[in-house]
Coordinates of C-alpha atoms in Angstrom, one line a residue:
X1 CA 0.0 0.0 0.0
X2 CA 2.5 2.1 0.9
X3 CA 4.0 1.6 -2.3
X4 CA 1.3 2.7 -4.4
X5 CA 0.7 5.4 -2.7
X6 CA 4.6 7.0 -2.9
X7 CA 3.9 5.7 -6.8
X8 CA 0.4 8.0 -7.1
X9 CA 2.4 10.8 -5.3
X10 CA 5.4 10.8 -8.0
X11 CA 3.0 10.4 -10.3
X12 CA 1.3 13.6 -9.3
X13 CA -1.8 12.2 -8.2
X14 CA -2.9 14.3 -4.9
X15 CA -3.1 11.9 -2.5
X16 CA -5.0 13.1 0.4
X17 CA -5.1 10.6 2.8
X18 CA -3.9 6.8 3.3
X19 CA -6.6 4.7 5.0
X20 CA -4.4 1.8 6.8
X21 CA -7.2 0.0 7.9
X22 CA -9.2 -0.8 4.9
X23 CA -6.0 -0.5 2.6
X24 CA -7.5 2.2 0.5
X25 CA -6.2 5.8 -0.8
X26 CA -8.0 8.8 -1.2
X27 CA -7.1 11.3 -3.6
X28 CA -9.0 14.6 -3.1
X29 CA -11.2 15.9 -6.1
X30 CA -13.7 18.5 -6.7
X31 CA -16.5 20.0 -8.9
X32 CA -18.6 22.8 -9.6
X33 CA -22.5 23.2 -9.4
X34 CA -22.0 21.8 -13.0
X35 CA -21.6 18.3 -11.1
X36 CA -18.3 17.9 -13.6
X37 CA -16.1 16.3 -11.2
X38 CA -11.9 17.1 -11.7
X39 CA -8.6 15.4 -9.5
X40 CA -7.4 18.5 -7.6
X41 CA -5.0 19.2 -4.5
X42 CA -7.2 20.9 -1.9
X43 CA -5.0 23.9 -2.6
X44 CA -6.1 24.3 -6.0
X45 CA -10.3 23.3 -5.4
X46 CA -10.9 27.1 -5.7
X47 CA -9.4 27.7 -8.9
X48 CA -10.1 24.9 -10.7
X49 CA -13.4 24.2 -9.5
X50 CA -14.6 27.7 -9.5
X51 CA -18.1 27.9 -11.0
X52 CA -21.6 29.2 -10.6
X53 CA -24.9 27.0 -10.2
X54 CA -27.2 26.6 -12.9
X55 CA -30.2 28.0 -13.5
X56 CA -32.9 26.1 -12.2
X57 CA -35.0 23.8 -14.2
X58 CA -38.8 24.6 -15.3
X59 CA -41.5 23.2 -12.6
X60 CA -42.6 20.1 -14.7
X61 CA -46.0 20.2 -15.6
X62 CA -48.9 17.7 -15.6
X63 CA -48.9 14.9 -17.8
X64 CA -50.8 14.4 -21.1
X65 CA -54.0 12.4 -20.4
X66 CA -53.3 9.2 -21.9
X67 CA -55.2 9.1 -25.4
X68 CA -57.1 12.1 -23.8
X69 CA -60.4 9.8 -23.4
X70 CA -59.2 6.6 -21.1
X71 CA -58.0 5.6 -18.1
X72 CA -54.9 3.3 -17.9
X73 CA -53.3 1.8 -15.1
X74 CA -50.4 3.5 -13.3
X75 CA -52.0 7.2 -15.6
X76 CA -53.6 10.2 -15.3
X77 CA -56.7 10.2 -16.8
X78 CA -58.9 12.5 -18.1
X79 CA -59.4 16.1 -15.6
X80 CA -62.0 16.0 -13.6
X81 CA -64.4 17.6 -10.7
X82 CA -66.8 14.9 -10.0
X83 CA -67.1 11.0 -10.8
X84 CA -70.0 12.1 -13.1
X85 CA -67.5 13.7 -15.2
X86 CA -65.3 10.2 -16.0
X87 CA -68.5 7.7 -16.8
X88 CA -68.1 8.8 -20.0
X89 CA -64.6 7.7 -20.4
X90 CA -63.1 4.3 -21.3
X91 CA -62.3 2.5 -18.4
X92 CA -62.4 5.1 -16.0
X93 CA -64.6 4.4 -12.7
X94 CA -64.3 7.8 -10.6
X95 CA -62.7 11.3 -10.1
X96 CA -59.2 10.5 -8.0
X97 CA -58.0 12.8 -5.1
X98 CA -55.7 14.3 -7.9
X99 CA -58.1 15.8 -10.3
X100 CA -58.0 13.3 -12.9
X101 CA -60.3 10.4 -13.6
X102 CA -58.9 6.9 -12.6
X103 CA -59.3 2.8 -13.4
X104 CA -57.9 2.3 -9.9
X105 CA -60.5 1.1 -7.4
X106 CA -60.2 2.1 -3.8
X107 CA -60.7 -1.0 -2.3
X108 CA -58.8 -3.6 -4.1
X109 CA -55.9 -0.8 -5.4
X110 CA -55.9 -2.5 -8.9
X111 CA -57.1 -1.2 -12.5
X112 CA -60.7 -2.6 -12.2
X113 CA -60.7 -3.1 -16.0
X114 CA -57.1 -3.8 -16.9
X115 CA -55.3 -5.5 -13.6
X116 CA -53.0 -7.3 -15.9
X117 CA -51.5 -3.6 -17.3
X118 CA -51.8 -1.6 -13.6
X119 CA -49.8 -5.1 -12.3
X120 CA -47.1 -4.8 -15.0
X121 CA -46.8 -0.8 -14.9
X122 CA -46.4 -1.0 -11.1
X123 CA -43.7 -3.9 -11.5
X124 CA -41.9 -1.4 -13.5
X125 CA -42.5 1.4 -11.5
X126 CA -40.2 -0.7 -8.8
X127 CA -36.9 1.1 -7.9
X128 CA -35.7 -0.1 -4.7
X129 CA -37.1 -2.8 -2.0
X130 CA -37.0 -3.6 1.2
X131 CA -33.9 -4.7 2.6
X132 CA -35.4 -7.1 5.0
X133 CA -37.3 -8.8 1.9
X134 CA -33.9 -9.4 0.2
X135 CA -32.2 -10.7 3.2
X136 CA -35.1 -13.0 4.1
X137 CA -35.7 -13.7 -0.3
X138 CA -39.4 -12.9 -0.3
X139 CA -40.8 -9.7 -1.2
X140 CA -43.2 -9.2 1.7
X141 CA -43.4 -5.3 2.9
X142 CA -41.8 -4.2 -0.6
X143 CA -42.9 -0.6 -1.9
X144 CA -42.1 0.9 -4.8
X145 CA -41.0 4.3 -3.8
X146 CA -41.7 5.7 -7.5
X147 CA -42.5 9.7 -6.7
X148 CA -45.9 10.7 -6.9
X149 CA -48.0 8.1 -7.5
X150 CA -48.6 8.1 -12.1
X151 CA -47.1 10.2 -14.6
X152 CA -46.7 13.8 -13.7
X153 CA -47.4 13.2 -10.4
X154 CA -47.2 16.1 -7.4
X155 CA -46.0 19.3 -8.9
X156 CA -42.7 20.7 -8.8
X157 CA -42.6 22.6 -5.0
X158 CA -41.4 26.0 -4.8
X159 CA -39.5 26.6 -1.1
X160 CA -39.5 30.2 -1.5
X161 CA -36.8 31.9 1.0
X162 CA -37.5 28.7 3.1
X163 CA -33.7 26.5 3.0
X164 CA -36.0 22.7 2.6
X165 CA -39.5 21.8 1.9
X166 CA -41.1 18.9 1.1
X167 CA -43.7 16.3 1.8
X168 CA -44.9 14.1 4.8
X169 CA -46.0 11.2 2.8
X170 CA -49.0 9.0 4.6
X171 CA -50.0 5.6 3.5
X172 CA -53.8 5.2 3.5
X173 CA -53.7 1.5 3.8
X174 CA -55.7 1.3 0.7
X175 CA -52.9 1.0 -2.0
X176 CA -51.5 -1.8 -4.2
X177 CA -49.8 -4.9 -2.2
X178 CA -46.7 -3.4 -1.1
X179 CA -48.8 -0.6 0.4
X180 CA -51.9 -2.4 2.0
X181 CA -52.4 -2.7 5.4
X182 CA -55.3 -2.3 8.1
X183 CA -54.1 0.8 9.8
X184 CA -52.8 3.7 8.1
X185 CA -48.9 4.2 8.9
X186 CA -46.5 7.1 7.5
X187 CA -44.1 6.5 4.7
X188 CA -41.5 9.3 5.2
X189 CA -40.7 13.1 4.7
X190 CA -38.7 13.5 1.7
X191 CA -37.2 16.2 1.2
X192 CA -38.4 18.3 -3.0
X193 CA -34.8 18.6 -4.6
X194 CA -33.8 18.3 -7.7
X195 CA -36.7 17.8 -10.3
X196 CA -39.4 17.8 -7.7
X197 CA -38.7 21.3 -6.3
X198 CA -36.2 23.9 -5.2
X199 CA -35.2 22.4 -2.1
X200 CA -31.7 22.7 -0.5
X201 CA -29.9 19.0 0.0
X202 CA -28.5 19.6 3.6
X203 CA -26.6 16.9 4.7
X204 CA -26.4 15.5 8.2
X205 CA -23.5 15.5 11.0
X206 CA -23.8 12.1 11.1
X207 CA -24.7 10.2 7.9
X208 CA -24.5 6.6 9.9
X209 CA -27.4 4.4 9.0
X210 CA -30.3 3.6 11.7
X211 CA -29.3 1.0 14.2
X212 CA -32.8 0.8 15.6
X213 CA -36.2 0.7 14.9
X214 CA -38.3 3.6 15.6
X215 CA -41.5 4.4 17.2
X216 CA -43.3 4.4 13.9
X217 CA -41.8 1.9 11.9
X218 CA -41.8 -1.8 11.8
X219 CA -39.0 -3.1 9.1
X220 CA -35.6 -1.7 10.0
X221 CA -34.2 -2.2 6.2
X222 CA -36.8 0.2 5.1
X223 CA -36.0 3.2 7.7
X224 CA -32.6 2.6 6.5
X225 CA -33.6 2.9 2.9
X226 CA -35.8 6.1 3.6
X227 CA -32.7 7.4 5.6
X228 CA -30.3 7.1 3.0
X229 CA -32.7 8.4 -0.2
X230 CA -34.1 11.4 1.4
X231 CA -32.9 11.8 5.3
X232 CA -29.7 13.0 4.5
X233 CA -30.4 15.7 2.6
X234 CA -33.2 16.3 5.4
X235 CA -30.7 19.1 7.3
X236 CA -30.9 17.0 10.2
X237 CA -28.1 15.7 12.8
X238 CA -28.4 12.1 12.1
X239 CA -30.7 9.3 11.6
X240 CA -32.2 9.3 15.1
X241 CA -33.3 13.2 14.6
X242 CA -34.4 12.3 11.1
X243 CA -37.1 9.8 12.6
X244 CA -38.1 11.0 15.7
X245 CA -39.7 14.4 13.5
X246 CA -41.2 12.1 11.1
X247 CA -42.9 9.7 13.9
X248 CA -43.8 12.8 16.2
X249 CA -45.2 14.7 13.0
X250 CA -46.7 12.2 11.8
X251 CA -48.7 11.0 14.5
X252 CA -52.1 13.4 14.5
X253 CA -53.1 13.5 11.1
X254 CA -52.6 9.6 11.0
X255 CA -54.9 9.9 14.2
X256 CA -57.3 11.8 11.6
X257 CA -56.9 8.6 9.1
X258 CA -57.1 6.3 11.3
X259 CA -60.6 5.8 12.2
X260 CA -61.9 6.7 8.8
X261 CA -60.0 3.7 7.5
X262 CA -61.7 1.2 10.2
X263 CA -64.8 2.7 8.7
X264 CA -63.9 1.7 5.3
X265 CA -64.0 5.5 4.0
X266 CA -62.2 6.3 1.2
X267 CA -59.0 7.8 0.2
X268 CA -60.9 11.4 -1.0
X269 CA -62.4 10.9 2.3
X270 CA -59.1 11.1 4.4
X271 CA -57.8 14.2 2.7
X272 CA -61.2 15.8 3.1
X273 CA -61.2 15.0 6.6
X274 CA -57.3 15.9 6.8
X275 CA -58.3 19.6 5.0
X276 CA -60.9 20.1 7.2
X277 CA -58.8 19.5 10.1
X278 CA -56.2 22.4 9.1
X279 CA -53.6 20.3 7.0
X280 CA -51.7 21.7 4.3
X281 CA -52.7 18.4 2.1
X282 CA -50.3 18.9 -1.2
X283 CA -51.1 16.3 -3.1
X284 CA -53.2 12.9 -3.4
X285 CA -51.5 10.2 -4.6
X286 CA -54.2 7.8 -6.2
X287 CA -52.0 5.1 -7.6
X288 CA -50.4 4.0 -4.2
X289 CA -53.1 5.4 -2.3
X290 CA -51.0 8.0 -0.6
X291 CA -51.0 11.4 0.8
X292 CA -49.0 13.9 0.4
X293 CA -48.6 16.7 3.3
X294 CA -46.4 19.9 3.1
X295 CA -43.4 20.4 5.5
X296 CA -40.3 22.6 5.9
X297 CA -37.3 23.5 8.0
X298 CA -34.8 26.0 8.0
X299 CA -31.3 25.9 8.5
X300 CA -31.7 24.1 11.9
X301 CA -33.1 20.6 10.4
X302 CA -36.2 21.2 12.8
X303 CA -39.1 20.4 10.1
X304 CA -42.9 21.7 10.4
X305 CA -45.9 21.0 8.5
X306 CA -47.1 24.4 6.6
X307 CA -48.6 25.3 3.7
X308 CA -46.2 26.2 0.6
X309 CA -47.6 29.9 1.2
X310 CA -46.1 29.9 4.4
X311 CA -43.0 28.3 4.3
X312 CA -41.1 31.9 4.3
X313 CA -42.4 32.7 7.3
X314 CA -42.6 29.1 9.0
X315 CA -39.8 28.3 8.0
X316 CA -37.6 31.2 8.1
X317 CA -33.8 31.1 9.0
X318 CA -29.9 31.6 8.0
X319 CA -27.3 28.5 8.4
X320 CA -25.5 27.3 11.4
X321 CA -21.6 28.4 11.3
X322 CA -19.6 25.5 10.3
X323 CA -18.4 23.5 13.2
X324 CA -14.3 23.1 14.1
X325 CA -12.2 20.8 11.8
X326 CA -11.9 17.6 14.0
X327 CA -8.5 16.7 14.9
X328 CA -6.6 13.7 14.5
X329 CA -7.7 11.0 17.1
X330 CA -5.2 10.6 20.2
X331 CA -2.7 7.8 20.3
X332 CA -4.8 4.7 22.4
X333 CA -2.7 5.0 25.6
X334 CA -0.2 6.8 23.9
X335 CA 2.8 4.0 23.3
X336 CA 0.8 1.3 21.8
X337 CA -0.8 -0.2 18.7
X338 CA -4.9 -1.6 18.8
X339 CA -6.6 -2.8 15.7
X340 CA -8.7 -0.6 13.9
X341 CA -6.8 2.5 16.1
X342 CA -4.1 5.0 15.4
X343 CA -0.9 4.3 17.3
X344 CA 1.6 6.8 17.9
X345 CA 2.7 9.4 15.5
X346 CA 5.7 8.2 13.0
X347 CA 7.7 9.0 10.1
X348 CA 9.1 6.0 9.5
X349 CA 8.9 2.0 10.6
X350 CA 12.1 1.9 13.3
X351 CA 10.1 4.8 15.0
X352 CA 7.4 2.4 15.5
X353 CA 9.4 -0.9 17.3
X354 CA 10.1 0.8 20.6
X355 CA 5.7 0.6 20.6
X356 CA 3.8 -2.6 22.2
X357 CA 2.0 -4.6 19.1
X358 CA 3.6 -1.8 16.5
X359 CA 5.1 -3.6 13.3
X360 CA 5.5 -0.3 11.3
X361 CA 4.7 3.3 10.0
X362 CA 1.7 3.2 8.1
X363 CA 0.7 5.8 4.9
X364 CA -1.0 8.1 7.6
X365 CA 1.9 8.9 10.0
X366 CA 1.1 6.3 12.9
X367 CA 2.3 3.4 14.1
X368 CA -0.2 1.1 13.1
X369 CA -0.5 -3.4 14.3
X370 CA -1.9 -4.1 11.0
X371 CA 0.2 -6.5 8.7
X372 CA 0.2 -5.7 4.8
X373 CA -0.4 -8.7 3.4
X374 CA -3.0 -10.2 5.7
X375 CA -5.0 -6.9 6.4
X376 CA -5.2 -7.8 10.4
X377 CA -3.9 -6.9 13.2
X378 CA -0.8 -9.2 13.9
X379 CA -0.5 -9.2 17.7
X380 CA -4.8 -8.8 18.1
X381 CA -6.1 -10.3 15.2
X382 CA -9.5 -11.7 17.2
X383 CA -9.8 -7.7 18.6
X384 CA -9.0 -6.5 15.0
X385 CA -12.0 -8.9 13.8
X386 CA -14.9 -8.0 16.1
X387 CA -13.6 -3.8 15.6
X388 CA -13.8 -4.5 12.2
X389 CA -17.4 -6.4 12.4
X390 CA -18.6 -3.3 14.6
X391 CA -17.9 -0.8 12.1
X392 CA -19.8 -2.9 9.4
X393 CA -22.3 0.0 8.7
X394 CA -23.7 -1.6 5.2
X395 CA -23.3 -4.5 3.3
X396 CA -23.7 -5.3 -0.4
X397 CA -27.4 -5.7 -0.8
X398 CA -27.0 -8.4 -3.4
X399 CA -24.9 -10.4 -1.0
X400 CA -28.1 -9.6 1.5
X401 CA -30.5 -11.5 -0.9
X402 CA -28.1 -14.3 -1.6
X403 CA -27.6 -14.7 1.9
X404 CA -24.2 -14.7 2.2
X405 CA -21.4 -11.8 2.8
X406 CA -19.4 -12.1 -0.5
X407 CA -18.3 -8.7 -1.4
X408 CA -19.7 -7.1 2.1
X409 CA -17.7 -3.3 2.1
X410 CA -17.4 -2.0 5.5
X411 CA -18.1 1.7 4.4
X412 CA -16.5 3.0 7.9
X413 CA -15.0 6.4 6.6
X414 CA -11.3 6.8 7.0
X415 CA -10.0 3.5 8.7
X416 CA -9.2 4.1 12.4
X417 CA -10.6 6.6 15.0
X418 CA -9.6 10.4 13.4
X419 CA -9.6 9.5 10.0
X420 CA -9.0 11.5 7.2
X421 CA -8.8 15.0 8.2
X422 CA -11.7 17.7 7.5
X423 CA -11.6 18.7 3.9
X424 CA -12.1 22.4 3.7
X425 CA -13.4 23.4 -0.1
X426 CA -12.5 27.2 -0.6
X427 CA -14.9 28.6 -3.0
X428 CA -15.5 25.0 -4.6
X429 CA -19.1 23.9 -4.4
X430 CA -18.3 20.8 -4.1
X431 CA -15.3 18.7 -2.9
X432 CA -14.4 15.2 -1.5
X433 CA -12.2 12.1 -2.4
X434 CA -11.6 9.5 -5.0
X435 CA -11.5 6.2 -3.2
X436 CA -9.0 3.4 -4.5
X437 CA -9.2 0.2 -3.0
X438 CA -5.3 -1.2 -3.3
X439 CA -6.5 -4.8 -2.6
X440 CA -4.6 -5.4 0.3
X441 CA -7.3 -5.0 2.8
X442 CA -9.2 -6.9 4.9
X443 CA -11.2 -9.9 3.8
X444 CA -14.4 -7.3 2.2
X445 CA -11.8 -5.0 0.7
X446 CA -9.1 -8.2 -0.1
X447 CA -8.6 -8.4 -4.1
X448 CA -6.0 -9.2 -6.6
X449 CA -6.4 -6.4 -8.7
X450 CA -6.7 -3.0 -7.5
X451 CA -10.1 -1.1 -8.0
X452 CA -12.3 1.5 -7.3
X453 CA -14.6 1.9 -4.3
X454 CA -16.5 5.6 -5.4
X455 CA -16.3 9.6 -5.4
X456 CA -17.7 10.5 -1.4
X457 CA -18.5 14.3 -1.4
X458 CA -17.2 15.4 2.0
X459 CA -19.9 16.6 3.7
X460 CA -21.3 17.6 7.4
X461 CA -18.9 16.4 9.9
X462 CA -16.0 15.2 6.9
X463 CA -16.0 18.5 5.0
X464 CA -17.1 21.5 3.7
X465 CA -18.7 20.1 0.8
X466 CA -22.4 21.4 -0.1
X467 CA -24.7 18.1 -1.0
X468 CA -26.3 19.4 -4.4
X469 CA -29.0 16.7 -5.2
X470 CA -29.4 15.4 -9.0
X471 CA -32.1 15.7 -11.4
X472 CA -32.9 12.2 -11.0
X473 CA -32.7 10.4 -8.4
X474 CA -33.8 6.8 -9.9
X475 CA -31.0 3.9 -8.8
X476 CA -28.7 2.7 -11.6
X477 CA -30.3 -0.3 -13.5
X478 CA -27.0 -1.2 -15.7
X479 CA -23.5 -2.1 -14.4
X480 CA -20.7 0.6 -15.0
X481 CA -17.8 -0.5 -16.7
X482 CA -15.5 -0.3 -13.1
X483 CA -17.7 -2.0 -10.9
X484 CA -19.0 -5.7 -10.9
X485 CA -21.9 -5.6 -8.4
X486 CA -24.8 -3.1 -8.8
X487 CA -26.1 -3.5 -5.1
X488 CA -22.9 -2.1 -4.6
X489 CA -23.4 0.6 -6.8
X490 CA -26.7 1.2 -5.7
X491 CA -25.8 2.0 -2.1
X492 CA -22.5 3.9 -3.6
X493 CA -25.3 5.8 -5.0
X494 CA -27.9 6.6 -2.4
X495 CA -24.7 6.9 0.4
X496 CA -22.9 9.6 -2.0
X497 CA -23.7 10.4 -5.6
X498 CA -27.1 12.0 -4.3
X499 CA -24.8 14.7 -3.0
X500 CA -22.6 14.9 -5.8
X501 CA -24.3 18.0 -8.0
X502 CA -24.4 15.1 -11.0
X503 CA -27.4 15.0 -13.2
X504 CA -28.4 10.9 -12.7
X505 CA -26.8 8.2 -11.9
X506 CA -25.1 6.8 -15.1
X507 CA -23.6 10.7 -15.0
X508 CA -21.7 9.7 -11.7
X509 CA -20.4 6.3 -12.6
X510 CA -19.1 7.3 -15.7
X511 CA -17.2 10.3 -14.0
X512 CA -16.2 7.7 -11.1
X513 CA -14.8 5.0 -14.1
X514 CA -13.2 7.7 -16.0
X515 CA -11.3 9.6 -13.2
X516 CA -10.1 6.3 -11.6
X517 CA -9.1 4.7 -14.6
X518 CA -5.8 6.2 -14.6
X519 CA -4.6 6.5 -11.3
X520 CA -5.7 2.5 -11.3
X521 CA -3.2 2.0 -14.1
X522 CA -0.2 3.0 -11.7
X523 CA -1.4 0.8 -8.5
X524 CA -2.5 -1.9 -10.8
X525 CA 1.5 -3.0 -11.4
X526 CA 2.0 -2.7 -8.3
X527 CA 0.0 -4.8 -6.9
X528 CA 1.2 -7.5 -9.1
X529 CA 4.7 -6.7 -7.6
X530 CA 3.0 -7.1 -4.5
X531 CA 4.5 -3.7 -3.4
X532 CA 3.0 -1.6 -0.4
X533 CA 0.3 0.1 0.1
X534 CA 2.7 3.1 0.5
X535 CA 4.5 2.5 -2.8
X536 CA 0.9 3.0 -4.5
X537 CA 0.5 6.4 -2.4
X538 CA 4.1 7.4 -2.9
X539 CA 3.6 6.3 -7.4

């Protein structure tokens, strides 16, 4: 390791940090609001990734009425008042919460007169699962988590001087499979960036997933989903905050739903009864039987249901100063080496042997226990193992519905307490680190050729970094050219290139491929020379 990294270093690659645990090596890059992503030393981010933002988009507007006189499954229909005004229409049955006439009945959530089509469409419409249903291989508490329920869907929300808006999203109970249950439960706030409205992405101090289930919520896999596709750009502290605001607002208009659902009233019926009761109801989502409430929070994270006319006011505030760079982590006990820990401060491996359980000077200037070629801890190997399982923050999702842990990625940022330092940006919009696995880690991060492992924006607590959402948020569907498992990619996605300013995913991949590709090529010998991690920093 230490190889490639004097090799990346002579090669003029700016290596920013060497991560000794995981056997990885950062090298710190940065972009514009254009989402164009360039290799840069932090020195230069303000010059060569000086730029404006863009304009933003128009507010997308309804869709066409499919045909203009029928209903289709998973469509808008024709517009509407009343359900007098869609008996005329083919296949259409009433006048949805949405304006527009609909196939879909209320009770069964299917196209009453094509079930085959709605079943297809909505099988389509699928973009991300439960990760308790892939881990257990059935597909029981699935939802779809396609935006808006049909084409157009909720219009495009303006925040106005307001830093985030968005929606408090409540399932009726009445929807398709995935969203059909007796009691009406919430789905999640998501924050309108991007596409679905001018929003701020503020990311959290604390971007670790959920580690237990709240108040609200009964499938731990899909909190953590919800967490990582809109609670981090929520503005709140971590995932904790993010779901205690969305139990504790959600709870009284569900107590509105509630009872009306026992009472087999409709879905028109709740937002009626949800309107009448003071709610800012946004939008009805007729497809998944949804409804859509409108929130916002300034600067402090702290969100509130209002209507979009009052979000400037409601939601008024300036940002919170940026908090201290963190330091580097002290020496544990000061004259010793502890897996998964920085030992005392070196410059080179004899300053390192005086040390208990210190075999040499790793990339990042401390004595470190951790043995090159076997990626553990020499003199703690069992301690190194259950550190290392401790930190496991998320696995490969396609090694979750296989069952097994081939190709797990710890995802532990930096290796060791401290970890890379705080990246400040300058006038850069955006900035973070090109992560190289060297293939001499651990047993998740163990390979025999050297690859790459993403672009992290360094955000919140790592960085200065502003999280600028895409235009489209949709998971990647194809493999990129530099990875091998798209589970992988998909939570490389949702953990990082949602904050990356890009325009969709296939944008970031191919700027992650292309910028790794050649710094690859000089670790890549290297590795087959079986010299250091170092080495590859150092090339």
């Amino acid at each position: 390791l230490a190889d490639m990294a004097s090799a990346l270093k002579n090669g003029g690659y700016p290596v920013y940090y060497v991560d000794d645990v995981d056997s990885q090596i950062y090298i710190s890059v940065c972009a514009s609001n254009d989402g164009q992503w360039k290799i840069a030393d932090v020195s230069q981010f303000s010059t060569v990734c000086k730029g404006t933002a863009p304009a933003p988009g128009p507010s997308p507007g309804p869709s066409p009425s499919p045909g203009g006189s029928k209903c289709i499954a998973d469509q808008h229909g024709p517009a509407c008042s009343s359900d007098s005004d869609c008996t005329q229409y083919d296949s259409c049955i009433r006048c949805a919460g949405s304006g527009y006439c609909t196939c879909v009945d209320e009770t069964t959530g299917q196209c009453a007169a094509a079930a085959a089509t709605s079943a297809a469409q909505l099988s389509s419409a699928t973009t991300r699962t439960s990760k308790s249903a892939l881990a257990n291989g059935t597909t029981t508490g699935m939802k779809h988590h396609h935006r808006g329920g049909g084409l157009g869907g909720a219009p495009y929300m303006n925040c106005g001087s307001s830093s985030l808006c968005g929606v408090l999203v409540l399932e009726s109970g009445y929807g398709p499979p995935d969203y059909h249950h007796d009691v009406p439960c919430v789905h999640g706030i998501w924050p309108e960036t991007g596409s679905y409205g001018s929003s701020q992405c503020i990311a959290p101090s604390d971007t670790s997933d959920p580690t237990s289930m709240a108040s609200c919520y009964d499938d731990l896999g899909f909190m953590t989903h919800e967490w990582e596709k809109h609670g981090t750009c929520a503005g709140v502290k971590d995932s904790d905050d993010f779901f205690s605001q969305v139990c504790s607002l959600s709870a009284q208009p569900l107590s509105v739903m509630q009872p009306l659902k026992a009472q087999s009233q409709s879905l028109a019926d709740m937002a009626s009864a949800l309107k009448n009761g003071g709610y800012p109801v946004y939008y009805v989502d007729d497809v998944d039987s949804q409804i859509y409430i409108s929130v916002c929070a300034s600067n402090d994270g702290q969100w509130k249901i209002a209507d979009v006319s009052q979000f400037s006011t409601v939601c008024k505030g300036t940002a919170p100063a940026p908090g201290p760079s963190p330091g580097p982590s002290p020496s544990p006990g000061g004259s010793k080496c502890i897996a998964d820990q920085h030992g005392p401060a070196c410059s080179s491996d004899s300053d390192c042997t005086q040390y208990d359980s210190c075999i040499r000077c790793a990339g990042s200037g401390y004595c470190t226990c951790v043995d090159e070629t076997t990626g553990q801890c020499a003199a703690a190997a069992a301690t190194s193992a259950a550190q290392l399982s401790s930190a496991t923050t998320r696995t490969s999702k396609s090694a979750l519905a296989n069952g097994t842990t081939t190709g797990m990625k710890h995802h532990h940022r930096g290796g060791g307490l401290g970890g890379a330092p705080y990246m400040n940006c300058g006038s850069s919009s955006l900035c973070g680190v090109l992560v190289l696995e060297s293939g001499y880690g651990p047993p998740d991060y163990h390979h025999d050729v050297p690859c790459v492992h993403g672009i992290w924006p360094e955000t919140g607590s790592y960085g200065s970094s502003q999280c600028i959402a895409p235009s489209d948020t949709s998971d990647p569907t194809s493999m990129a050219s530099c990875y091998d498992d798209l589970g992988f990619m998909t939570h490389e996605w949702e953990k990082h290139g949602t904050c990356a300013g890009v325009k969709d995913s296939d944008d970031f991949f191919s700027q992650v491929c292309s910028l790794s590709a050649q710094p690859l090529s000089v670790m890549q010998p290297l590795k087959a020379q079986s010299q250091s991690l170092a080495d590859m920093a150092s090339a």
